[in-house]
Structures are given as structure tokens and as C-alpha cells.
């Protein structure tokens, strides 16, 4: 029941393995595929406490000598300070070009570690072992890496494709229900971008995805394949890759509006509300029927995801603030915005001429 998704990026092509028990077999997979003898594992304290020992054991069994570094969990770890720390550890361990740096954790660890692996010695081998649903279906695929700065999220980084991704579906059993659900919003997103059959399949099979049955592996593999297809078509986001931002324009604004306070809103919850809003907004622009809006909202609600702004605890800032977060300064309200809109379930498209005044009026109405 293991699945393999190949990402055909020329010389930098790589495989994503998806299935149970992969951490226990990581040593074998890494030694046969990467042929390294030394590795450095970067993880966070939550994930490391459960999965570092089994991973170290597996590497040792296959003759890979490994060092490890565990960092505090949370978005704040994607910083210059921790980047410095990771680089220092890699250099102290004398990690060379052909050795491997392994990211064991969610998107925070993957983004930070991938960046370090891309710049230490101008690039060393990089293996992703994503442990959150979000990182398995999204951040570990596609090669975007980086850190946050005081100017904003993900503003410093490099494109650095991994050499191998091992998505162990068993590890999702220790992920909190809330984090699992948040990651699921990204799974739904792939259906709504351009896979109506996948969306319909999720409507029928989501319980098994959440329960950890065979549908979970299927859903993750389909999502990885969907992301890989987009990335291969448009590695550096000049066109089609923008579709992956479905639900993210509103979602990011809501994350900023809640000051990235994960007790109020985590990324996937913002995306869920953003997806619902993108569909409602498309309806308002006469692109999409109400029955499709209702169908999308019903599915998000069924799995327990939020679909409207009033579900966010605490006060939200003004619509002007939201517009600014969307990238539309008050002073240029006559401007046009780029948005991912939709004409139906799985019929999303990039609209680059959405009047900011329409967005403003819509948000005023929705809050
Ligand atoms: P995360 O890495 O913070 O993980 C979420 C929480 O779950 C953390 O507390 C972590 O310790 C815990 N956790 C992870 N796996 C676990 C497991 N198996 N068992 C128990 N606990 C576990 O967050 P995330 O949602 O995985 O990733 C979010 C980050 O990903 C953001 O920084 C975002 O910018 C980034 N991201 C990057 C890309 C990309 O293309 N590079 C795409 C989307 C998101
Ligand atoms: Zn996202």
C-alpha cells in the first residue's frame, strides 16, 4: 500500500514515497537512493521526542552516521537566529556535499532545514521527512524554502528541491486533530483547483482519510501528484503555480489580522475560510452558482473546518487592515488585484483584474 510520486525536474528529479512505516525504513531508502554515509537530522522538540530515536536507529542500521539538532516548535523558529544555529551544526558535523541533511518535522522544520541545506557549502543533499499533513501534501513538495523576517513571512529563502521525500503516514496519528484538519484544507484545495472528481471522492471518503485508513495514503498521494504537476509546469511561479494560492489571498490576510497567533488561527484554518470566501466572492461576481458555494462550505464544515470570519475568536481589525494585508494600500483603492477565482467545482483560474473596490465591498459584507 505504499505509493510513489515521481517529480520529473530534469537533473533534480526526485521521488516522494508515501506509506506506513517509512521512518523505520528510512536508513535503507536513504542509503540506496542517496548513497550518503553521514547525515544531520534537524527536528523540533515535539516531533523529535517521538521520532528521532527510531530514525537514528534506522540510519545506524544501514551504516549512516548521524548527528541531530532539535529546535523549539513553532513559526518563530523560522528565523535568522535558528538558521545560523543549523548552519553551525552542519559545519561542525563536517557535513559535505554528498552527505545528507534530513528535515524531520512539519513545514517549519522543512522550510528552515531546506534553506540551510541549500546554502551550506553551496548546497548539500537534502531529504524531507514531513510529519504534519500540511507538510506531506504541500510544503515538502516544490522546493520553496526559507525563513521569516521582521518584514514578513517567507521573505528570505531559496528554491531548493529535495533529493528525496519520505512521507510516513503512520506519524500522522500523533498529530493533533486540529493540525490534521488544518492540513486537510490544502488537500481540499487541490480538488477545487482543477480536480472535481477528487473533490467528490473526498466528500465520500474523508472519514477514512481522518481515521487513517487506505484513503489517507490515496489522498496524500493524489495531493503530492497535484502539487508536483503544477511545480513541474511552473517551477518558479510565473503562471500556473499561482493557482496553488486558491484561498490564500484571504487566508494570509486573516493570518495577519490575527497576528499569526496560532491559538486563534492556524494557516490551514485561514485557508479554509479563504477557500469559502473565494467561492462566495466568485458567486458575487456571477461566475459561480450558489449550489457550488454551498457544496464547498458543506464539505469544509463536515470535517470541522471554519468557513467564515466570525468563527475566528477575538476581534478582527478593520476591512482597511485586511485590504492592506491583501496587498492593496488604501491610497490605491482604484487598483486591480490578482485573485484565484472559480467557475465551478475544480474550475479555478487566475484573475488579474479584480477591482479592489469589489473586494472591499465583499469583505465589508462578509464580516
Ligand atoms: P509546524 O511545522 O509548525 O507543525 C505544526 C505542529 O505540529 C508543530 O507544533 C509540530 O511540532 C507538530 N507536529 C508536526 N508533526 C507532528 C507529528 N507527527 N506528531 C506530533 N506533532 C507533530 O507547521 P506545519 O503546518 O507543518 O507547516 C507550516 C509551515 O509551513 C509554515 O511556516 C508555512 O510557511 C510553511 N509552508 C511552506 C510551504 C512551502 O512550499 N515551502 C508551503 C506551505 C506552508
Ligand atoms: Zn497553504
Short mmCIF file of C-alpha atoms and ligand atoms in Angstrom, two decimals:
data_model
loop_
_atom_site.label_atom_id
_atom_site.label_comp_id
_atom_site.label_asym_id
_atom_site.label_seq_id
_atom_site.Cartn_x
_atom_site.Cartn_y
_atom_site.Cartn_z
CA UNK A 1 0.00 0.00 0.00
CA UNK A 2 2.97 2.32 -0.49
CA UNK A 3 2.75 4.96 -3.19
CA UNK A 4 5.48 6.66 -5.19
CA UNK A 5 5.15 10.07 -6.83
CA UNK A 6 7.99 10.99 -9.17
CA UNK A 7 8.78 14.67 -9.67
CA UNK A 8 10.48 14.92 -13.07
CA UNK A 9 12.60 18.04 -12.76
CA UNK A 10 15.47 17.07 -15.08
CA UNK A 11 18.73 16.65 -13.18
CA UNK A 12 16.96 17.50 -9.96
CA UNK A 13 14.22 14.89 -10.35
CA UNK A 14 13.21 13.20 -7.12
CA UNK A 15 10.82 10.67 -5.63
CA UNK A 16 8.21 11.06 -2.94
CA UNK A 17 7.44 7.83 -1.08
CA UNK A 18 4.13 7.75 0.77
CA UNK A 19 3.09 5.00 3.14
CA UNK A 20 3.22 3.48 6.62
CA UNK A 21 6.43 2.65 8.49
CA UNK A 22 8.77 4.74 6.33
CA UNK A 23 10.73 6.17 9.27
CA UNK A 24 11.65 2.65 10.32
CA UNK A 25 12.95 2.00 6.79
CA UNK A 26 14.46 5.44 6.22
CA UNK A 27 18.05 4.20 6.54
CA UNK A 28 17.56 1.69 3.72
CA UNK A 29 15.76 4.15 1.45
CA UNK A 30 18.32 6.89 2.02
CA UNK A 31 21.40 4.70 1.69
CA UNK A 32 20.25 3.09 -1.55
CA UNK A 33 18.91 6.27 -3.13
CA UNK A 34 21.30 8.96 -1.88
CA UNK A 35 24.31 6.78 -1.06
CA UNK A 36 25.47 9.03 1.73
CA UNK A 37 27.44 7.84 4.75
CA UNK A 38 26.80 10.76 7.01
CA UNK A 39 23.68 12.73 7.86
CA UNK A 40 22.44 15.52 10.09
CA UNK A 41 18.84 15.42 11.28
CA UNK A 42 17.07 18.67 12.13
CA UNK A 43 13.80 18.31 14.04
CA UNK A 44 11.63 20.09 16.59
CA UNK A 45 11.10 19.09 20.21
CA UNK A 46 7.58 17.69 19.71
CA UNK A 47 8.47 15.53 16.75
CA UNK A 48 11.97 14.69 17.96
CA UNK A 49 10.66 13.32 21.25
CA UNK A 50 8.71 10.65 19.36
CA UNK A 51 10.55 10.01 16.10
CA UNK A 52 14.21 10.95 16.48
CA UNK A 53 15.32 7.68 18.11
CA UNK A 54 13.59 5.41 15.59
CA UNK A 55 15.08 7.45 12.73
CA UNK A 56 18.59 7.43 14.25
CA UNK A 57 18.33 3.65 14.78
CA UNK A 58 17.24 3.09 11.22
CA UNK A 59 20.10 5.20 9.83
CA UNK A 60 22.62 3.43 12.04
CA UNK A 61 21.40 0.01 10.94
CA UNK A 62 22.15 0.99 7.36
CA UNK A 63 25.58 2.35 8.16
CA UNK A 64 24.77 6.06 8.12
CA UNK A 65 26.44 8.03 10.87
CA UNK A 66 24.06 10.75 12.09
CA UNK A 67 24.05 13.81 14.32
CA UNK A 68 20.89 15.62 15.32
CA UNK A 69 19.62 19.00 16.42
CA UNK A 70 16.22 19.62 17.98
CA UNK A 71 14.72 23.11 17.94
CA UNK A 72 11.72 24.65 19.68
CA UNK A 73 8.46 24.00 17.81
CA UNK A 74 6.60 26.90 16.22
CA UNK A 75 6.73 29.50 13.49
CA UNK A 76 9.26 31.67 15.39
CA UNK A 77 11.90 29.03 14.72
CA UNK A 78 11.94 30.02 11.02
CA UNK A 79 14.38 32.84 11.84
CA UNK A 80 17.87 34.07 11.05
CA UNK A 81 18.97 33.06 14.56
CA UNK A 82 17.97 29.43 14.09
CA UNK A 83 19.30 29.41 10.53
CA UNK A 84 22.68 30.36 11.95
CA UNK A 85 22.39 27.62 14.52
CA UNK A 86 21.51 24.96 11.94
CA UNK A 87 24.38 26.04 9.63
CA UNK A 88 26.81 25.91 12.54
CA UNK A 89 25.74 22.41 13.48
CA UNK A 90 26.07 21.21 9.87
CA UNK A 91 29.56 22.68 9.58
CA UNK A 92 30.64 21.36 12.98
CA UNK A 93 29.48 17.89 11.94
CA UNK A 94 31.56 18.32 8.76
CA UNK A 95 28.60 17.67 6.50
CA UNK A 96 29.98 17.64 2.96
CA UNK A 97 28.34 17.99 -0.45
CA UNK A 98 27.43 14.30 -0.64
CA UNK A 99 26.19 13.94 2.89
CA UNK A 100 22.52 14.41 3.70
CA UNK A 101 20.65 16.93 5.75
CA UNK A 102 17.34 15.49 6.91
CA UNK A 103 14.35 17.61 7.89
CA UNK A 104 12.22 15.62 10.35
CA UNK A 105 9.14 17.67 11.17
CA UNK A 106 6.41 19.91 9.83
CA UNK A 107 6.68 22.81 7.42
CA UNK A 108 8.61 24.97 9.86
CA UNK A 109 11.47 22.48 10.10
CA UNK A 110 11.27 21.66 6.37
CA UNK A 111 11.48 25.30 5.28
CA UNK A 112 14.32 26.18 7.66
CA UNK A 113 16.32 22.99 7.04
CA UNK A 114 15.85 23.14 3.28
CA UNK A 115 17.21 26.67 3.26
CA UNK A 116 20.25 25.69 5.35
CA UNK A 117 20.87 22.65 3.13
CA UNK A 118 20.75 24.91 0.09
CA UNK A 119 23.35 27.36 1.33
CA UNK A 120 25.81 25.38 3.46
CA UNK A 121 28.79 24.58 1.22
CA UNK A 122 26.64 25.97 -1.62
CA UNK A 123 24.27 23.07 -1.23
CA UNK A 124 24.32 19.59 0.30
CA UNK A 125 21.92 16.65 -0.14
CA UNK A 126 18.51 17.30 1.33
CA UNK A 127 15.93 14.75 2.49
CA UNK A 128 12.47 15.72 3.67
CA UNK A 129 10.68 13.55 6.22
CA UNK A 130 7.50 15.62 6.61
CA UNK A 131 5.48 14.74 9.71
CA UNK A 132 2.43 17.01 9.55
CA UNK A 133 -0.33 16.53 6.99
CA UNK A 134 0.32 20.04 5.69
CA UNK A 135 4.00 19.31 5.12
CA UNK A 136 3.25 15.93 3.50
CA UNK A 137 0.81 17.35 0.96
CA UNK A 138 2.27 20.80 0.45
CA UNK A 139 5.47 22.25 1.90
CA UNK A 140 7.77 19.24 1.38
CA UNK A 141 6.99 19.21 -2.36
CA UNK A 142 8.03 22.01 -4.67
CA UNK A 143 11.34 23.28 -3.35
CA UNK A 144 10.38 26.54 -1.69
CA UNK A 145 12.47 27.03 1.44
CA UNK A 146 13.11 29.98 3.69
CA UNK A 147 12.61 31.90 6.90
CA UNK A 148 10.57 34.82 8.20
CA UNK A 149 11.97 38.27 8.93
CA UNK A 150 10.53 41.29 10.70
CA UNK A 151 9.31 42.40 7.27
CA UNK A 152 7.07 39.39 6.92
CA UNK A 153 6.76 35.66 6.36
CA UNK A 154 8.94 33.64 3.98
CA UNK A 155 10.77 36.71 2.67
CA UNK A 156 14.29 35.26 2.71
CA UNK A 157 14.98 31.88 1.16
CA UNK A 158 15.96 29.87 -1.89
CA UNK A 159 14.38 27.40 -4.27
CA UNK A 160 15.94 24.11 -3.25
CA UNK A 161 14.33 20.88 -4.40
CA UNK A 162 14.81 17.91 -2.06
CA UNK A 163 16.64 14.77 -3.21
CA UNK A 164 14.06 12.51 -1.58
CA UNK A 165 10.80 12.87 0.36
CA UNK A 166 9.66 10.17 2.78
CA UNK A 167 6.07 10.76 3.91
CA UNK A 168 5.39 8.24 6.67
CA UNK A 169 1.62 8.15 7.03
CA UNK A 170 1.75 6.48 10.46
CA UNK A 171 3.26 9.56 12.10
CA UNK A 172 0.06 11.50 11.43
CA UNK A 173 -1.55 9.50 14.25
CA UNK A 174 0.28 11.63 16.82
CA UNK A 175 -0.56 14.93 15.13
CA UNK A 176 -3.28 16.90 16.91
CA UNK A 177 -6.77 16.70 15.43
CA UNK A 178 -6.65 20.46 14.83
CA UNK A 179 -3.36 20.34 12.89
CA UNK A 180 -4.58 17.36 10.87
CA UNK A 181 -7.77 19.20 9.93
CA UNK A 182 -5.79 22.32 9.01
CA UNK A 183 -3.60 20.29 6.67
CA UNK A 184 -6.73 18.77 5.15
CA UNK A 185 -7.77 22.22 3.91
CA UNK A 186 -4.82 22.03 1.50
CA UNK A 187 -5.98 18.59 0.32
CA UNK A 188 -9.44 20.00 -0.44
CA UNK A 189 -7.71 22.87 -2.25
CA UNK A 190 -6.20 20.53 -4.87
CA UNK A 191 -9.66 19.19 -5.69
CA UNK A 192 -11.08 22.67 -6.00
CA UNK A 193 -8.25 23.96 -8.20
CA UNK A 194 -8.78 21.52 -11.07
CA UNK A 195 -9.80 18.05 -9.83
CA UNK A 196 -13.58 17.90 -9.42
CA UNK A 197 -13.50 14.08 -9.26
CA UNK A 198 -11.00 14.22 -6.40
CA UNK A 199 -13.24 16.67 -4.54
CA UNK A 200 -16.22 14.33 -4.99
CA UNK A 201 -14.03 11.43 -3.82
CA UNK A 202 -13.09 13.41 -0.70
CA UNK A 203 -16.78 14.09 0.01
CA UNK A 204 -17.28 10.31 0.09
CA UNK A 205 -14.02 9.24 1.73
CA UNK A 206 -12.96 11.95 4.17
CA UNK A 207 -13.86 9.86 7.22
CA UNK A 208 -11.41 7.19 6.17
CA UNK A 209 -8.77 9.87 5.46
CA UNK A 210 -9.17 11.18 9.01
CA UNK A 211 -9.32 7.69 10.52
CA UNK A 212 -6.05 6.66 8.89
CA UNK A 213 -7.44 4.05 6.52
CA UNK A 214 -6.19 3.35 2.98
CA UNK A 215 -7.92 6.53 1.75
CA UNK A 216 -5.40 8.57 3.75
CA UNK A 217 -2.48 7.30 1.63
CA UNK A 218 -4.54 7.81 -1.52
CA UNK A 219 -5.44 11.40 -0.57
CA UNK A 220 -1.83 12.30 0.24
CA UNK A 221 -0.51 10.71 -2.96
CA UNK A 222 -3.11 12.50 -5.10
CA UNK A 223 -2.25 15.79 -3.41
CA UNK A 224 1.51 15.32 -3.89
CA UNK A 225 0.92 14.42 -7.52
CA UNK A 226 -1.24 17.51 -7.98
CA UNK A 227 1.39 19.77 -6.45
CA UNK A 228 4.18 18.06 -8.39
CA UNK A 229 2.29 18.57 -11.68
CA UNK A 230 1.94 22.28 -11.03
CA UNK A 231 5.55 22.66 -9.88
CA UNK A 232 6.92 20.82 -12.91
CA UNK A 233 4.83 23.01 -15.22
CA UNK A 234 5.95 26.18 -13.47
CA UNK A 235 8.84 25.69 -11.06
CA UNK A 236 9.40 29.35 -10.22
CA UNK A 237 5.80 30.55 -10.10
CA UNK A 238 5.37 32.62 -13.19
CA UNK A 239 1.93 31.38 -14.11
CA UNK A 240 0.04 28.19 -13.29
CA UNK A 241 1.70 27.75 -9.89
CA UNK A 242 -0.30 30.77 -8.73
CA UNK A 243 -3.39 28.51 -8.67
CA UNK A 244 -1.94 26.92 -5.54
CA UNK A 245 -2.83 30.20 -3.86
CA UNK A 246 -6.54 29.38 -4.01
CA UNK A 247 -7.94 30.53 -0.66
CA UNK A 248 -4.59 32.00 0.33
CA UNK A 249 -5.12 35.68 -0.50
CA UNK A 250 -7.94 35.95 2.04
CA UNK A 251 -6.27 33.31 4.23
CA UNK A 252 -3.00 35.20 4.56
CA UNK A 253 -4.85 38.43 5.33
CA UNK A 254 -6.69 36.63 8.15
CA UNK A 255 -3.43 35.22 9.49
CA UNK A 256 -2.01 38.75 9.56
CA UNK A 257 -5.23 40.02 11.15
CA UNK A 258 -4.81 37.50 13.98
CA UNK A 259 -1.11 38.38 14.31
CA UNK A 260 -0.11 34.81 13.40
CA UNK A 261 -1.42 33.76 16.80
CA UNK A 262 -1.92 30.02 16.37
CA UNK A 263 -4.26 29.87 19.34
CA UNK A 264 -6.70 31.91 17.22
CA UNK A 265 -5.99 30.71 13.71
CA UNK A 266 -3.56 28.29 12.12
CA UNK A 267 -2.62 28.52 8.44
CA UNK A 268 -4.94 25.77 7.22
CA UNK A 269 -7.91 27.28 9.04
CA UNK A 270 -7.19 30.59 7.32
CA UNK A 271 -7.03 28.71 4.02
CA UNK A 272 -10.34 27.02 4.75
CA UNK A 273 -12.08 30.35 5.38
CA UNK A 274 -10.20 31.75 2.37
CA UNK A 275 -11.46 28.94 0.12
CA UNK A 276 -15.04 29.52 1.27
CA UNK A 277 -14.64 33.27 0.67
CA UNK A 278 -13.08 32.76 -2.77
CA UNK A 279 -16.13 30.69 -3.77
CA UNK A 280 -18.59 33.20 -2.32
CA UNK A 281 -16.73 36.03 -4.00
CA UNK A 282 -16.83 34.17 -7.33
CA UNK A 283 -20.57 33.85 -6.83
CA UNK A 284 -20.85 37.56 -6.16
CA UNK A 285 -19.03 38.21 -9.43
CA UNK A 286 -21.60 35.97 -11.18
CA UNK A 287 -19.02 33.35 -12.04
CA UNK A 288 -20.30 30.54 -9.84
CA UNK A 289 -23.69 29.21 -8.78
CA UNK A 290 -24.85 29.26 -5.14
CA UNK A 291 -25.22 25.48 -5.11
CA UNK A 292 -21.46 25.06 -5.68
CA UNK A 293 -20.71 27.56 -2.91
CA UNK A 294 -22.97 25.56 -0.59
CA UNK A 295 -21.35 22.28 -1.58
CA UNK A 296 -17.83 23.53 -0.82
CA UNK A 297 -18.89 25.04 2.51
CA UNK A 298 -20.77 21.89 3.47
CA UNK A 299 -17.67 19.75 2.99
CA UNK A 300 -15.37 22.07 4.93
CA UNK A 301 -17.93 22.22 7.74
CA UNK A 302 -18.41 18.45 7.74
CA UNK A 303 -14.75 17.92 8.63
CA UNK A 304 -14.90 20.67 11.27
CA UNK A 305 -13.07 23.42 9.39
CA UNK A 306 -14.17 27.07 9.72
CA UNK A 307 -15.78 28.76 6.72
CA UNK A 308 -16.43 32.29 7.88
CA UNK A 309 -14.62 35.14 9.60
CA UNK A 310 -16.95 35.18 12.61
CA UNK A 311 -15.63 31.76 13.64
CA UNK A 312 -12.26 33.32 14.47
CA UNK A 313 -12.05 34.02 18.21
CA UNK A 314 -11.47 37.64 19.25
CA UNK A 315 -11.94 40.93 17.42
CA UNK A 316 -10.80 41.26 13.82
CA UNK A 317 -9.22 44.53 12.66
CA UNK A 318 -10.90 46.84 10.11
CA UNK A 319 -11.59 45.96 6.48
CA UNK A 320 -8.95 48.57 5.61
CA UNK A 321 -6.43 46.47 7.54
CA UNK A 322 -7.50 43.34 5.65
CA UNK A 323 -7.16 45.17 2.32
CA UNK A 324 -3.70 46.32 3.25
CA UNK A 325 -2.76 42.76 4.20
CA UNK A 326 -4.08 41.61 0.82
CA UNK A 327 -1.57 43.98 -0.70
CA UNK A 328 -3.90 46.76 -1.62
CA UNK A 329 -2.98 50.01 0.03
CA UNK A 330 -5.85 52.40 0.85
CA UNK A 331 -4.25 55.05 -1.34
CA UNK A 332 -4.63 52.98 -4.48
CA UNK A 333 -8.13 51.70 -3.92
CA UNK A 334 -8.90 52.13 -7.58
CA UNK A 335 -6.32 49.41 -8.28
CA UNK A 336 -6.71 45.88 -9.59
CA UNK A 337 -5.93 42.72 -7.66
CA UNK A 338 -4.84 39.25 -8.67
CA UNK A 339 -7.16 36.61 -7.28
CA UNK A 340 -7.80 32.93 -7.73
CA UNK A 341 -11.47 32.72 -8.69
CA UNK A 342 -13.59 29.82 -9.87
CA UNK A 343 -16.31 28.97 -12.38
CA UNK A 344 -17.26 25.70 -10.72
CA UNK A 345 -16.02 22.87 -8.52
CA UNK A 346 -12.46 22.29 -9.73
CA UNK A 347 -12.53 25.13 -12.26
CA UNK A 348 -10.28 27.72 -10.69
CA UNK A 349 -8.42 30.33 -12.68
CA UNK A 350 -6.11 33.28 -12.14
CA UNK A 351 -7.92 36.62 -12.46
CA UNK A 352 -5.53 39.57 -12.51
CA UNK A 353 -8.04 42.35 -13.00
CA UNK A 354 -10.28 42.15 -9.92
CA UNK A 355 -11.22 45.68 -8.84
CA UNK A 356 -10.04 46.36 -5.29
CA UNK A 357 -13.31 48.20 -4.63
CA UNK A 358 -15.24 44.93 -5.27
CA UNK A 359 -13.02 43.07 -2.80
CA UNK A 360 -13.51 45.80 -0.23
CA UNK A 361 -17.29 45.79 -0.57
CA UNK A 362 -17.35 41.99 -0.39
CA UNK A 363 -15.27 41.88 2.79
CA UNK A 364 -17.42 44.55 4.43
CA UNK A 365 -20.46 42.39 3.73
CA UNK A 366 -18.87 39.16 4.98
CA UNK A 367 -17.68 40.32 8.38
P1 LIG B 1 4.66 23.10 12.01
O1 LIG B 1 5.91 22.66 11.38
O2 LIG B 1 4.73 24.19 12.99
O3 LIG B 1 3.96 21.84 12.67
C1 LIG B 1 2.74 22.03 13.36
C2 LIG B 1 2.83 21.50 14.79
O4 LIG B 1 2.67 20.08 14.77
C3 LIG B 1 4.16 21.76 15.49
O5 LIG B 1 3.91 22.04 16.84
C4 LIG B 1 4.89 20.43 15.36
O6 LIG B 1 5.81 20.24 16.39
C5 LIG B 1 3.76 19.46 15.42
N1 LIG B 1 3.96 18.19 14.74
C6 LIG B 1 4.37 18.02 13.45
N2 LIG B 1 4.32 16.73 13.13
C7 LIG B 1 3.88 16.06 14.21
C8 LIG B 1 3.61 14.70 14.48
N3 LIG B 1 3.73 13.75 13.54
N4 LIG B 1 3.19 14.35 15.72
C9 LIG B 1 3.02 15.30 16.67
N5 LIG B 1 3.23 16.62 16.47
C10 LIG B 1 3.66 16.99 15.25
O7 LIG B 1 3.58 23.58 10.93
P2 LIG B 1 3.11 22.97 9.53
O8 LIG B 1 1.66 23.24 9.47
O9 LIG B 1 3.60 21.61 9.30
O10 LIG B 1 3.86 23.93 8.49
C11 LIG B 1 3.65 25.32 8.49
C12 LIG B 1 4.83 25.98 7.85
O11 LIG B 1 4.97 25.51 6.53
C13 LIG B 1 4.70 27.50 7.76
O12 LIG B 1 5.90 28.07 8.20
C14 LIG B 1 4.49 27.75 6.28
O13 LIG B 1 5.03 28.99 5.88
C15 LIG B 1 5.23 26.61 5.67
N6 LIG B 1 4.79 26.26 4.32
C16 LIG B 1 5.73 26.14 3.37
C17 LIG B 1 5.37 25.79 2.08
C18 LIG B 1 6.43 25.60 1.03
O14 LIG B 1 6.09 25.47 -0.14
N7 LIG B 1 7.68 25.56 1.40
C19 LIG B 1 4.03 25.55 1.76
C20 LIG B 1 3.09 25.68 2.76
C21 LIG B 1 3.48 26.03 4.05
ZN1 LIG B 2 -1.12 26.86 2.35
#
